[in-house]
């Protein structure tokens, strides 16, 4: 589009689409704060929501004040088959859970010390409990009547939701512009506070299970869960880091307590040798993960359907956490994934429109079946993260990664046990000293439009994408799509994508452009003047424009993508005559 057309298009798209960041939390600080929350939390199965107030009173009166209390329910149908509580008579309906965070960790430990093991169960200690209701006394009945009349001011407030997220589609028409509707889309699909907490809780429970095997270790979520772009429907990626100082040296209280000043220590533990770069390292890691799988399957409550996927490039254990309704992938040799998550986290902090754009693009790609939950020949969500970062680099809204790599300080020096250099500048203020972003004058909707336009014209046949330099260059191999891995630069993260899927991606970008331009053209250039003043209910929403499910190719005689060049020509003609 020419500059005049673009300026006029902003009248429709621009309002309410720009947000600014007022604070920045370093990634390590964020991880540590979430880990501390999980270490002070209990997950308690209850009969229903009505039990929440009773449990809150019981916990606070016997052990100490609570910091937060969340209720959620999970339908009984699903991949897991929860074992009925031996101390509850519940036999039907949803399973109900309370995630209770104490204000003090010692209170949580004292509460756990009072837990009993039910008859007929393995006596395994964890922070997951059942709550047995007692017969209410007259005093309790009197208190309950006050609660029902709204007289209960006891802290904290009980938040309640269903973990599978919003059951009905959001009302996009509440947004007057496409930018506002994109923000509604983000808010309706992103991870909630409870969603983040239960994911860190699962990591904490696994860490507790392995603490005797790895006393200096930690289990960390990575991927979208921690990078600020997580979706409620997403899986949980986890990594066991045998020595937490590799990642959490600066901020983790447990790691600081273990390490401290050790210069005078002269005794060393007798331990098995482990060299990550040796020829035997992969086999050793696989055998350790076999043992971990047995521990999870036999002892950790709520973990079912264990799969050992140990021959993959990154060996993983896949299991279902039925207490939190999550599919989990646990690895042991993928700590670089945490550093990659930090890199994306930094990008989302530097550019506030980045998460909103990404939620829109991933939702569009899923609706149009460009991506597939099952890995294969289609692009993955991670590839779209990198493609969006590259696009924003080209717009000078995000720094190229060589700026971060070349200006890393000593404190930013990180190398994984398997030799991957993950050293890059991590402080936002320091980054801004080396990079001045372009003035943020464009809306989220206009940037989305430009994203589709950019990749509809990109020459994937001859060019690869590099986030390191922020430029395209001749592909080092003949694959249909080449996206350089930012941390392992010799790897192509898109090596499995087929040529047909690349062609379809470009075609879908053209189709999205066609819909956006047609919508704008019909509103602003119709012969019927009343179209500009119609109510918002008559205008197409973001769902109509981007999220309609794809149809079989035989059901349409002509793809909108085929006609997009004609449509764009017509729009340009309107402003050049």
Coordinates of C-alpha atoms in Angstrom, one line a residue, residues 44-380:
X44 CA -5.8 -29.7 48.0
X45 CA -8.6 -31.8 46.6
X46 CA -12.0 -30.8 48.0
X47 CA -15.6 -31.9 47.4
X48 CA -16.7 -28.7 45.8
X49 CA -16.3 -24.9 45.8
X50 CA -18.4 -24.7 49.0
X51 CA -15.5 -26.4 50.9
X52 CA -13.2 -23.5 50.1
X53 CA -14.1 -21.3 52.9
X54 CA -13.9 -24.1 55.4
X55 CA -10.4 -25.1 54.2
X56 CA -9.3 -21.5 54.3
X57 CA -10.4 -21.1 57.9
X58 CA -8.8 -24.5 58.8
X59 CA -5.4 -23.6 57.3
X60 CA -5.2 -20.0 58.6
X61 CA -6.4 -20.9 62.2
X62 CA -4.0 -23.8 62.5
X63 CA -0.9 -22.9 60.6
X64 CA -0.7 -19.3 59.6
X65 CA -2.0 -16.7 57.1
X66 CA -2.5 -17.4 53.5
X67 CA -1.1 -15.3 50.7
X68 CA -3.5 -16.5 48.0
X69 CA -6.2 -19.1 47.5
X70 CA -7.4 -20.4 44.1
X71 CA -10.1 -22.8 43.3
X72 CA -10.4 -24.7 40.0
X73 CA -12.3 -27.6 38.6
X74 CA -11.4 -30.3 36.1
X75 CA -14.0 -32.5 34.3
X76 CA -13.7 -36.2 35.1
X77 CA -13.5 -37.1 31.4
X78 CA -10.0 -36.8 29.9
X79 CA -6.7 -38.5 29.6
X80 CA -6.4 -39.3 33.2
X81 CA -8.7 -41.3 35.5
X82 CA -8.4 -39.7 39.0
X83 CA -8.5 -42.1 41.9
X84 CA -11.5 -41.2 44.1
X85 CA -10.6 -39.8 47.4
X86 CA -10.5 -42.4 50.3
X87 CA -11.6 -39.6 52.7
X88 CA -14.4 -38.2 50.5
X89 CA -17.8 -39.5 49.4
X90 CA -17.7 -37.6 46.1
X91 CA -18.6 -39.9 43.2
X92 CA -19.8 -37.7 40.4
X93 CA -19.3 -34.3 38.9
X94 CA -16.0 -32.4 38.3
X95 CA -12.9 -32.8 40.4
X96 CA -12.3 -29.7 42.6
X97 CA -9.0 -28.4 43.8
X98 CA -7.7 -25.5 45.9
X99 CA -4.2 -24.1 45.3
X100 CA -3.3 -22.4 48.6
X101 CA -0.2 -20.3 49.1
X102 CA 0.9 -19.6 52.6
X103 CA 2.5 -16.2 53.5
X104 CA 5.4 -18.1 55.1
X105 CA 7.1 -21.3 53.8
X106 CA 7.5 -22.6 57.4
X107 CA 3.8 -22.5 57.8
X108 CA 3.4 -24.7 54.7
X109 CA 6.0 -27.1 56.0
X110 CA 4.2 -27.3 59.3
X111 CA 0.9 -28.0 57.6
X112 CA 2.5 -30.8 55.6
X113 CA 3.9 -32.3 58.7
X114 CA 0.4 -32.7 60.0
X115 CA -0.8 -34.6 56.9
X116 CA -1.6 -38.3 57.2
X117 CA -1.3 -41.1 54.7
X118 CA -4.6 -42.8 53.8
X119 CA -4.8 -46.5 54.3
X120 CA -4.0 -48.6 51.2
X121 CA -1.7 -45.9 49.6
X122 CA 2.1 -45.7 49.2
X123 CA 3.4 -43.4 52.0
X124 CA 4.9 -40.8 49.6
X125 CA 5.2 -37.2 50.9
X126 CA 4.2 -34.4 48.6
X127 CA 2.4 -31.1 48.7
X128 CA -0.8 -32.6 47.2
X129 CA -3.5 -33.5 49.7
X130 CA -7.1 -34.4 50.3
X131 CA -9.3 -32.5 52.7
X132 CA -11.6 -34.5 54.9
X133 CA -14.7 -32.6 55.9
X134 CA -15.8 -32.9 59.5
X135 CA -19.3 -32.9 60.9
X136 CA -20.1 -29.2 61.5
X137 CA -20.5 -28.1 65.1
X138 CA -23.0 -25.5 66.2
X139 CA -20.2 -22.9 66.1
X140 CA -19.2 -23.9 62.6
X141 CA -22.9 -23.8 61.5
X142 CA -23.2 -20.3 62.9
X143 CA -20.1 -19.2 61.1
X144 CA -21.3 -20.8 57.8
X145 CA -24.6 -18.8 58.1
X146 CA -22.6 -15.6 58.4
X147 CA -20.5 -16.6 55.4
X148 CA -23.5 -17.2 53.3
X149 CA -24.9 -13.8 54.2
X150 CA -21.7 -12.1 53.0
X151 CA -20.3 -11.3 56.4
X152 CA -17.0 -13.2 55.9
X153 CA -14.2 -10.7 55.4
X154 CA -11.5 -13.3 55.9
X155 CA -8.4 -12.8 53.8
X156 CA -7.6 -13.9 51.1
X157 CA -10.2 -13.8 48.5
X158 CA -11.0 -17.1 46.8
X159 CA -10.5 -17.0 43.0
X160 CA -12.3 -19.6 41.1
X161 CA -12.0 -20.8 37.4
X162 CA -11.9 -23.8 35.2
X163 CA -8.4 -24.7 34.0
X164 CA -9.4 -25.4 30.4
X165 CA -10.0 -21.7 30.1
X166 CA -12.9 -19.8 28.6
X167 CA -15.7 -22.0 27.5
X168 CA -17.5 -19.5 25.2
X169 CA -15.8 -17.3 22.5
X170 CA -14.9 -13.8 23.6
X171 CA -17.1 -10.9 22.4
X172 CA -14.8 -9.2 19.9
X173 CA -17.4 -6.5 19.2
X174 CA -16.6 -4.9 22.5
X175 CA -13.5 -3.7 20.7
X176 CA -14.2 -0.7 18.4
X177 CA -11.1 -1.2 16.3
X178 CA -9.2 -4.3 15.1
X179 CA -6.3 -3.4 17.4
X180 CA -8.7 -3.5 20.4
X181 CA -10.1 -6.8 19.3
X182 CA -6.6 -8.2 19.0
X183 CA -6.0 -7.3 22.6
X184 CA -9.3 -9.0 23.5
X185 CA -8.1 -12.1 21.7
X186 CA -4.8 -12.0 23.7
X187 CA -6.6 -11.6 27.0
X188 CA -9.0 -14.5 26.3
X189 CA -6.3 -17.0 25.4
X190 CA -3.2 -16.1 27.4
X191 CA -2.2 -17.9 30.6
X192 CA -4.1 -16.8 33.7
X193 CA -2.4 -16.2 37.0
X194 CA -3.7 -19.6 38.2
X195 CA -2.4 -21.2 35.0
X196 CA 1.1 -20.0 35.7
X197 CA 0.9 -21.0 39.3
X198 CA -0.2 -24.6 38.6
X199 CA 2.6 -25.0 36.1
X200 CA 5.3 -23.9 38.5
X201 CA 3.6 -26.1 41.2
X202 CA 4.0 -29.2 38.9
X203 CA 7.7 -28.3 38.5
X204 CA 8.1 -28.0 42.3
X205 CA 6.5 -31.4 42.9
X206 CA 8.9 -33.1 40.5
X207 CA 11.8 -31.2 42.1
X208 CA 10.8 -32.5 45.5
X209 CA 10.5 -36.1 44.1
X210 CA 14.1 -35.9 42.8
X211 CA 15.7 -33.9 45.6
X212 CA 17.6 -36.9 47.1
X213 CA 19.0 -37.8 43.6
X214 CA 19.9 -34.2 42.7
X215 CA 20.3 -32.1 45.9
X216 CA 21.6 -29.1 43.9
X217 CA 19.2 -29.6 41.1
X218 CA 16.0 -27.8 40.1
X219 CA 13.1 -28.5 37.7
X220 CA 12.2 -25.4 35.7
X221 CA 9.3 -24.7 33.2
X222 CA 10.5 -23.3 30.0
X223 CA 9.0 -22.3 26.6
X224 CA 5.9 -20.2 26.4
X225 CA 5.1 -20.8 30.1
X226 CA 7.9 -18.5 31.3
X227 CA 8.5 -16.2 28.2
X228 CA 5.3 -14.2 28.6
X229 CA 3.5 -15.7 25.6
X230 CA 1.9 -18.8 27.2
X231 CA -1.6 -19.9 26.2
X232 CA -4.0 -21.5 28.6
X233 CA -4.3 -24.5 26.2
X234 CA -0.6 -25.0 25.9
X235 CA 1.4 -28.0 27.2
X236 CA 4.1 -27.7 29.9
X237 CA 7.7 -28.1 29.0
X238 CA 10.1 -28.9 31.9
X239 CA 13.8 -29.4 32.3
X240 CA 15.6 -31.0 35.2
X241 CA 18.9 -29.1 35.7
X242 CA 21.2 -31.2 37.9
X243 CA 23.1 -28.1 39.1
X244 CA 20.8 -25.1 39.4
X245 CA 23.7 -22.7 39.6
X246 CA 23.9 -23.1 35.8
X247 CA 20.7 -20.9 35.6
X248 CA 19.7 -19.6 39.0
X249 CA 23.1 -18.5 40.5
X250 CA 22.2 -14.9 41.1
X251 CA 18.7 -14.9 42.6
X252 CA 17.7 -18.4 43.8
X253 CA 17.8 -18.5 47.7
X254 CA 18.3 -22.3 47.8
X255 CA 21.2 -22.1 45.4
X256 CA 22.9 -19.2 47.3
X257 CA 22.5 -21.2 50.5
X258 CA 24.1 -24.3 49.0
X259 CA 27.0 -22.5 47.3
X260 CA 28.0 -19.4 49.4
X261 CA 31.8 -19.0 49.8
X262 CA 33.2 -22.4 49.3
X263 CA 36.9 -21.5 48.8
X264 CA 37.9 -23.1 52.1
X265 CA 36.0 -26.3 51.7
X266 CA 38.2 -29.4 51.3
X267 CA 35.8 -32.3 51.3
X268 CA 34.1 -33.5 48.1
X269 CA 31.2 -35.9 47.7
X270 CA 32.0 -39.2 46.1
X271 CA 29.8 -39.2 42.9
X272 CA 29.5 -40.9 39.6
X273 CA 31.4 -39.2 36.8
X274 CA 29.3 -37.3 34.2
X275 CA 30.8 -35.6 31.2
X276 CA 28.3 -34.0 28.9
X277 CA 30.5 -34.1 25.8
X278 CA 31.7 -37.7 26.2
X279 CA 30.5 -40.4 23.9
X280 CA 28.8 -42.1 26.8
X281 CA 26.9 -39.0 28.0
X282 CA 23.8 -39.5 25.9
X283 CA 23.4 -43.1 27.0
X284 CA 24.0 -42.1 30.6
X285 CA 21.3 -39.4 30.4
X286 CA 18.9 -41.9 28.9
X287 CA 19.4 -44.3 31.7
X288 CA 19.0 -41.6 34.3
X289 CA 15.7 -40.6 32.6
X290 CA 14.5 -44.2 32.7
X291 CA 15.0 -44.1 36.5
X292 CA 13.2 -40.8 36.7
X293 CA 10.3 -42.2 34.7
X294 CA 10.0 -45.1 37.2
X295 CA 9.9 -42.6 40.1
X296 CA 7.2 -40.5 38.4
X297 CA 5.1 -43.5 37.5
X298 CA 5.4 -45.3 40.8
X299 CA 5.4 -42.5 43.4
X300 CA 4.4 -39.0 42.2
X301 CA 0.6 -38.6 42.7
X302 CA -1.4 -37.5 39.7
X303 CA 1.2 -38.4 37.1
X304 CA -0.1 -40.9 34.6
X305 CA 0.4 -42.2 31.0
X306 CA 4.2 -42.1 31.2
X307 CA 5.9 -42.2 27.8
X308 CA 9.7 -42.7 27.4
X309 CA 10.7 -40.8 24.2
X310 CA 14.4 -41.3 24.7
X311 CA 15.7 -41.7 21.1
X312 CA 14.7 -38.2 20.1
X313 CA 17.5 -35.6 19.6
X314 CA 16.4 -34.2 23.0
X315 CA 15.2 -37.2 25.1
X316 CA 12.0 -36.5 27.0
X317 CA 9.6 -38.1 29.3
X318 CA 6.0 -37.3 28.4
X319 CA 3.2 -37.7 31.0
X320 CA -0.2 -36.5 32.0
X321 CA -0.7 -34.4 35.2
X322 CA -4.3 -35.2 35.9
X323 CA -4.5 -33.0 38.9
X324 CA -3.7 -29.9 36.8
X325 CA -5.0 -31.2 33.4
X326 CA -1.7 -30.7 31.7
X327 CA 0.4 -32.7 29.3
X328 CA 4.0 -32.4 30.4
X329 CA 7.3 -33.0 28.6
X330 CA 10.3 -33.4 30.9
X331 CA 13.9 -33.3 29.6
X332 CA 17.3 -33.4 31.3
X333 CA 19.7 -32.2 28.5
X334 CA 17.8 -29.1 27.3
X335 CA 18.8 -26.3 29.6
X336 CA 19.4 -24.2 26.6
X337 CA 15.7 -24.1 26.2
X338 CA 15.5 -22.0 29.4
X339 CA 18.0 -19.5 28.0
X340 CA 16.0 -19.4 24.7
X341 CA 12.9 -18.7 26.8
X342 CA 14.7 -15.9 28.5
X343 CA 15.6 -14.4 25.1
X344 CA 12.0 -14.4 24.0
X345 CA 11.0 -13.0 27.5
X346 CA 13.4 -10.1 26.9
X347 CA 11.9 -9.4 23.5
X348 CA 8.4 -9.4 24.9
X349 CA 9.5 -6.9 27.5
X350 CA 11.3 -4.6 25.0
X351 CA 8.3 -4.5 22.6
X352 CA 4.9 -4.4 24.3
X353 CA 3.1 -5.2 21.0
X354 CA 5.0 -8.4 20.5
X355 CA 2.8 -10.7 22.7
X356 CA -0.4 -9.3 21.2
X357 CA 0.9 -9.9 17.7
X358 CA 2.0 -13.4 18.5
X359 CA -1.3 -14.4 20.0
X360 CA -3.0 -13.2 16.9
X361 CA -0.6 -15.0 14.5
X362 CA -0.6 -18.3 16.4
X363 CA -4.5 -18.2 16.7
X364 CA -4.7 -17.5 12.9
X365 CA -2.2 -20.2 12.1
X366 CA -4.1 -22.7 14.2
X367 CA -7.5 -21.8 12.7
X368 CA -6.1 -22.0 9.2
X369 CA -4.4 -25.4 10.1
X370 CA -1.0 -24.0 9.1
X371 CA 0.3 -25.4 12.4
X372 CA -0.5 -28.8 13.8
X373 CA -0.3 -30.0 17.5
X374 CA 1.5 -33.1 16.3
X375 CA 5.1 -32.4 15.0
X376 CA 5.5 -33.1 11.3
X377 CA 6.0 -31.3 8.0
X378 CA 4.1 -28.2 9.1
X379 CA 5.5 -25.1 10.8
X380 CA 5.5 -25.0 14.6

